[in-house]
Amino acid sequence: MKLLHLPPTEKTPEVILDDELSLFQVKGLCLPENVRDFSQTVIEKLEYYMQILDRTQESDLKKKPFRVNFKLGYFNTAAAKFIADVLMHIKAHMQAGSHIKIFWHYNEDDYDMLEAGEDIAKMVDVPVTFVMVVRMEDGYDQSGKSMH
């Protein structure tokens, strides 16, 4: 069940928190005009779910890691703080024993996005897997999803 679904806008990314998929995903452009309001909503829902996850570690949730995906096309400085705040919340739960995997997706030719992810991960001191998305000539990425 989706606990949170914020559709994308011209300035904000799509945000999904889905307990059935064990997934938190931020996808798209992240340039919110009021980053405080945007981040507060997202972090409150995420923190609520993470507390549930912490209490249920002996169940089936422990077998399936909670996945955190960042699939950003671009983000501004204010959004970088939002991303770091999200990762700091997640890190606290990882240290408490929650099974969480963090993935930072970037386009094969976007080394700035890779470097930004590496910088934030290093600053927060959290393990992140970097996933290069290869664009194919037919407009699809390596997973078969349309890039259009």
mmCIF file of C-alpha atoms in Angstrom:
data_model
loop_
_atom_site.group_PDB
_atom_site.id
_atom_site.type_symbol
_atom_site.label_atom_id
_atom_site.label_comp_id
_atom_site.label_asym_id
_atom_site.label_seq_id
_atom_site.Cartn_x
_atom_site.Cartn_y
_atom_site.Cartn_z
ATOM 1 C CA MET A 1 0.000 0.000 0.000
ATOM 2 C CA LYS A 2 1.288 3.453 -0.842
ATOM 3 C CA LEU A 3 1.685 5.376 2.388
ATOM 4 C CA LEU A 4 2.754 8.434 0.449
ATOM 5 C CA HIS A 5 2.508 9.374 -3.196
ATOM 6 C CA LEU A 6 3.339 12.894 -4.267
ATOM 7 C CA PRO A 7 3.007 13.230 -8.032
ATOM 8 C CA PRO A 8 5.738 15.174 -9.807
ATOM 9 C CA THR A 9 5.308 18.834 -10.642
ATOM 10 C CA GLU A 10 7.460 21.191 -12.677
ATOM 11 C CA LYS A 11 9.593 21.830 -9.583
ATOM 12 C CA THR A 12 9.164 18.815 -7.334
ATOM 13 C CA PRO A 13 9.940 15.137 -7.810
ATOM 14 C CA GLU A 14 7.593 12.219 -7.563
ATOM 15 C CA VAL A 15 7.863 10.753 -4.075
ATOM 16 C CA ILE A 16 6.656 7.252 -3.282
ATOM 17 C CA LEU A 17 6.638 5.439 0.044
ATOM 18 C CA ASP A 18 5.177 1.974 -0.474
ATOM 19 C CA ASP A 19 5.170 -0.591 2.318
ATOM 20 C CA GLU A 20 4.171 -3.525 0.077
ATOM 21 C CA LEU A 21 7.151 -2.895 -2.204
ATOM 22 C CA SER A 22 9.408 -1.921 0.736
ATOM 23 C CA LEU A 23 10.289 1.173 -1.264
ATOM 24 C CA PHE A 24 10.960 4.862 -0.785
ATOM 25 C CA GLN A 25 11.677 6.651 -4.059
ATOM 26 C CA VAL A 26 12.401 10.234 -5.061
ATOM 27 C CA LYS A 27 12.338 10.671 -8.847
ATOM 28 C CA GLY A 28 12.585 13.696 -11.128
ATOM 29 C CA LEU A 29 13.584 17.334 -10.710
ATOM 30 C CA CYS A 30 13.905 18.613 -7.160
ATOM 31 C CA LEU A 31 13.623 22.401 -7.118
ATOM 32 C CA PRO A 32 10.868 23.041 -4.562
ATOM 33 C CA GLU A 33 10.045 26.686 -3.907
ATOM 34 C CA ASN A 34 9.354 25.952 -0.248
ATOM 35 C CA VAL A 35 11.740 23.122 0.546
ATOM 36 C CA ARG A 36 10.834 23.191 4.254
ATOM 37 C CA ASP A 37 7.156 22.359 3.650
ATOM 38 C CA PHE A 38 8.024 19.791 0.994
ATOM 39 C CA SER A 39 10.649 18.044 3.103
ATOM 40 C CA GLN A 40 8.614 18.121 6.312
ATOM 41 C CA THR A 41 5.758 16.174 4.725
ATOM 42 C CA VAL A 42 8.084 13.588 3.226
ATOM 43 C CA ILE A 43 10.299 13.145 6.288
ATOM 44 C CA GLU A 44 7.328 12.849 8.674
ATOM 45 C CA LYS A 45 5.819 10.006 6.616
ATOM 46 C CA LEU A 46 9.189 8.328 6.147
ATOM 47 C CA GLU A 47 10.008 8.545 9.862
ATOM 48 C CA TYR A 48 6.612 7.079 10.772
ATOM 49 C CA TYR A 49 7.225 4.113 8.473
ATOM 50 C CA MET A 50 10.826 3.652 9.626
ATOM 51 C CA GLN A 51 9.672 3.400 13.247
ATOM 52 C CA ILE A 52 7.282 0.624 12.217
ATOM 53 C CA LEU A 53 10.109 -1.056 10.325
ATOM 54 C CA ASP A 54 12.346 -0.899 13.411
ATOM 55 C CA ARG A 55 9.693 -2.649 15.515
ATOM 56 C CA THR A 56 9.062 -5.412 12.984
ATOM 57 C CA GLN A 57 12.605 -6.487 12.219
ATOM 58 C CA GLU A 58 11.963 -10.070 13.276
ATOM 59 C CA SER A 59 9.215 -10.515 10.692
ATOM 60 C CA ASP A 60 9.300 -10.986 6.931
ATOM 61 C CA LEU A 61 10.430 -7.378 6.533
ATOM 62 C CA LYS A 62 13.860 -8.419 7.751
ATOM 63 C CA LYS A 63 14.222 -10.811 4.818
ATOM 64 C CA LYS A 64 13.403 -8.135 2.263
ATOM 65 C CA PRO A 65 15.473 -4.963 2.540
ATOM 66 C CA PHE A 66 13.769 -1.608 2.491
ATOM 67 C CA ARG A 67 14.974 0.067 -0.720
ATOM 68 C CA VAL A 68 15.634 3.769 -1.023
ATOM 69 C CA ASN A 69 15.951 5.023 -4.610
ATOM 70 C CA PHE A 70 17.082 8.457 -5.682
ATOM 71 C CA LYS A 71 16.476 8.973 -9.408
ATOM 72 C CA LEU A 72 17.042 12.679 -9.783
ATOM 73 C CA GLY A 73 17.474 14.626 -12.977
ATOM 74 C CA TYR A 74 18.597 17.767 -11.172
ATOM 75 C CA PHE A 75 18.354 19.307 -7.723
ATOM 76 C CA ASN A 76 19.248 22.679 -6.238
ATOM 77 C CA THR A 77 21.189 23.519 -3.076
ATOM 78 C CA ALA A 78 18.080 23.630 -0.883
ATOM 79 C CA ALA A 79 17.055 20.208 -2.162
ATOM 80 C CA ALA A 80 20.537 18.872 -1.355
ATOM 81 C CA LYS A 81 19.796 19.601 2.301
ATOM 82 C CA PHE A 82 16.485 17.745 1.975
ATOM 83 C CA ILE A 83 18.314 14.727 0.501
ATOM 84 C CA ALA A 84 20.927 14.842 3.263
ATOM 85 C CA ASP A 85 18.183 15.078 5.913
ATOM 86 C CA VAL A 86 16.420 12.043 4.440
ATOM 87 C CA LEU A 87 19.673 10.088 4.454
ATOM 88 C CA MET A 88 20.413 11.107 8.047
ATOM 89 C CA HIS A 89 17.019 9.774 9.153
ATOM 90 C CA ILE A 90 17.628 6.554 7.242
ATOM 91 C CA LYS A 91 21.132 6.215 8.677
ATOM 92 C CA ALA A 92 19.767 6.364 12.227
ATOM 93 C CA HIS A 93 17.465 3.445 11.467
ATOM 94 C CA MET A 94 20.244 1.508 9.759
ATOM 95 C CA GLN A 95 22.326 1.920 12.910
ATOM 96 C CA ALA A 96 19.356 0.625 14.914
ATOM 97 C CA GLY A 97 19.437 -2.566 12.831
ATOM 98 C CA SER A 98 16.933 -1.937 10.048
ATOM 99 C CA HIS A 99 17.817 -3.680 6.779
ATOM 100 C CA ILE A 100 17.967 -0.780 4.302
ATOM 101 C CA LYS A 101 19.656 -0.458 0.907
ATOM 102 C CA ILE A 102 20.188 2.970 -0.657
ATOM 103 C CA PHE A 103 20.550 3.390 -4.425
ATOM 104 C CA TRP A 104 21.547 6.556 -6.298
ATOM 105 C CA HIS A 105 20.679 6.305 -9.991
ATOM 106 C CA TYR A 106 22.396 8.545 -12.523
ATOM 107 C CA ASN A 107 22.515 8.714 -16.312
ATOM 108 C CA GLU A 108 25.675 7.316 -17.863
ATOM 109 C CA ASP A 109 26.769 10.736 -19.115
ATOM 110 C CA ASP A 110 25.837 12.696 -15.982
ATOM 111 C CA TYR A 111 28.994 12.626 -13.886
ATOM 112 C CA ASP A 112 27.863 15.728 -11.995
ATOM 113 C CA MET A 113 24.902 13.776 -10.608
ATOM 114 C CA LEU A 114 27.188 10.874 -9.675
ATOM 115 C CA GLU A 115 29.581 13.244 -7.920
ATOM 116 C CA ALA A 116 26.734 14.997 -6.099
ATOM 117 C CA GLY A 117 25.487 11.648 -4.810
ATOM 118 C CA GLU A 118 28.975 10.630 -3.730
ATOM 119 C CA ASP A 119 29.447 13.946 -1.913
ATOM 120 C CA ILE A 120 26.148 13.690 -0.035
ATOM 121 C CA ALA A 121 26.758 10.025 0.863
ATOM 122 C CA LYS A 122 30.219 10.893 2.171
ATOM 123 C CA MET A 123 28.937 13.891 4.117
ATOM 124 C CA VAL A 124 26.208 11.832 5.801
ATOM 125 C CA ASP A 125 28.518 8.789 6.063
ATOM 126 C CA VAL A 126 25.992 6.312 4.750
ATOM 127 C CA PRO A 127 26.548 3.422 2.314
ATOM 128 C CA VAL A 128 25.063 4.092 -1.115
ATOM 129 C CA THR A 129 25.097 1.910 -4.219
ATOM 130 C CA PHE A 130 25.533 3.991 -7.372
ATOM 131 C CA VAL A 131 23.598 2.709 -10.372
ATOM 132 C CA MET A 132 24.498 3.951 -13.835
ATOM 133 C CA VAL A 133 21.472 4.038 -16.144
ATOM 134 C CA VAL A 134 22.466 3.273 -19.716
ATOM 135 C CA ARG A 135 20.359 4.920 -22.387
ATOM 136 C CA MET A 136 19.824 2.689 -25.373
ATOM 137 C CA GLU A 137 19.385 3.934 -28.942
ATOM 138 C CA ASP A 138 15.724 2.903 -28.896
ATOM 139 C CA GLY A 139 14.961 5.314 -26.035
ATOM 140 C CA TYR A 140 14.797 2.669 -23.329
ATOM 141 C CA ASP A 141 17.116 2.210 -20.392
ATOM 142 C CA GLN A 142 18.794 -1.066 -19.463
ATOM 143 C CA SER A 143 15.729 -2.172 -17.486
ATOM 144 C CA GLY A 144 13.454 -1.794 -20.523
ATOM 145 C CA LYS A 145 11.663 1.270 -19.177
ATOM 146 C CA SER A 146 11.016 4.135 -21.542
ATOM 147 C CA MET A 147 13.263 7.139 -21.033
ATOM 148 C CA HIS A 148 10.694 9.466 -22.629
#
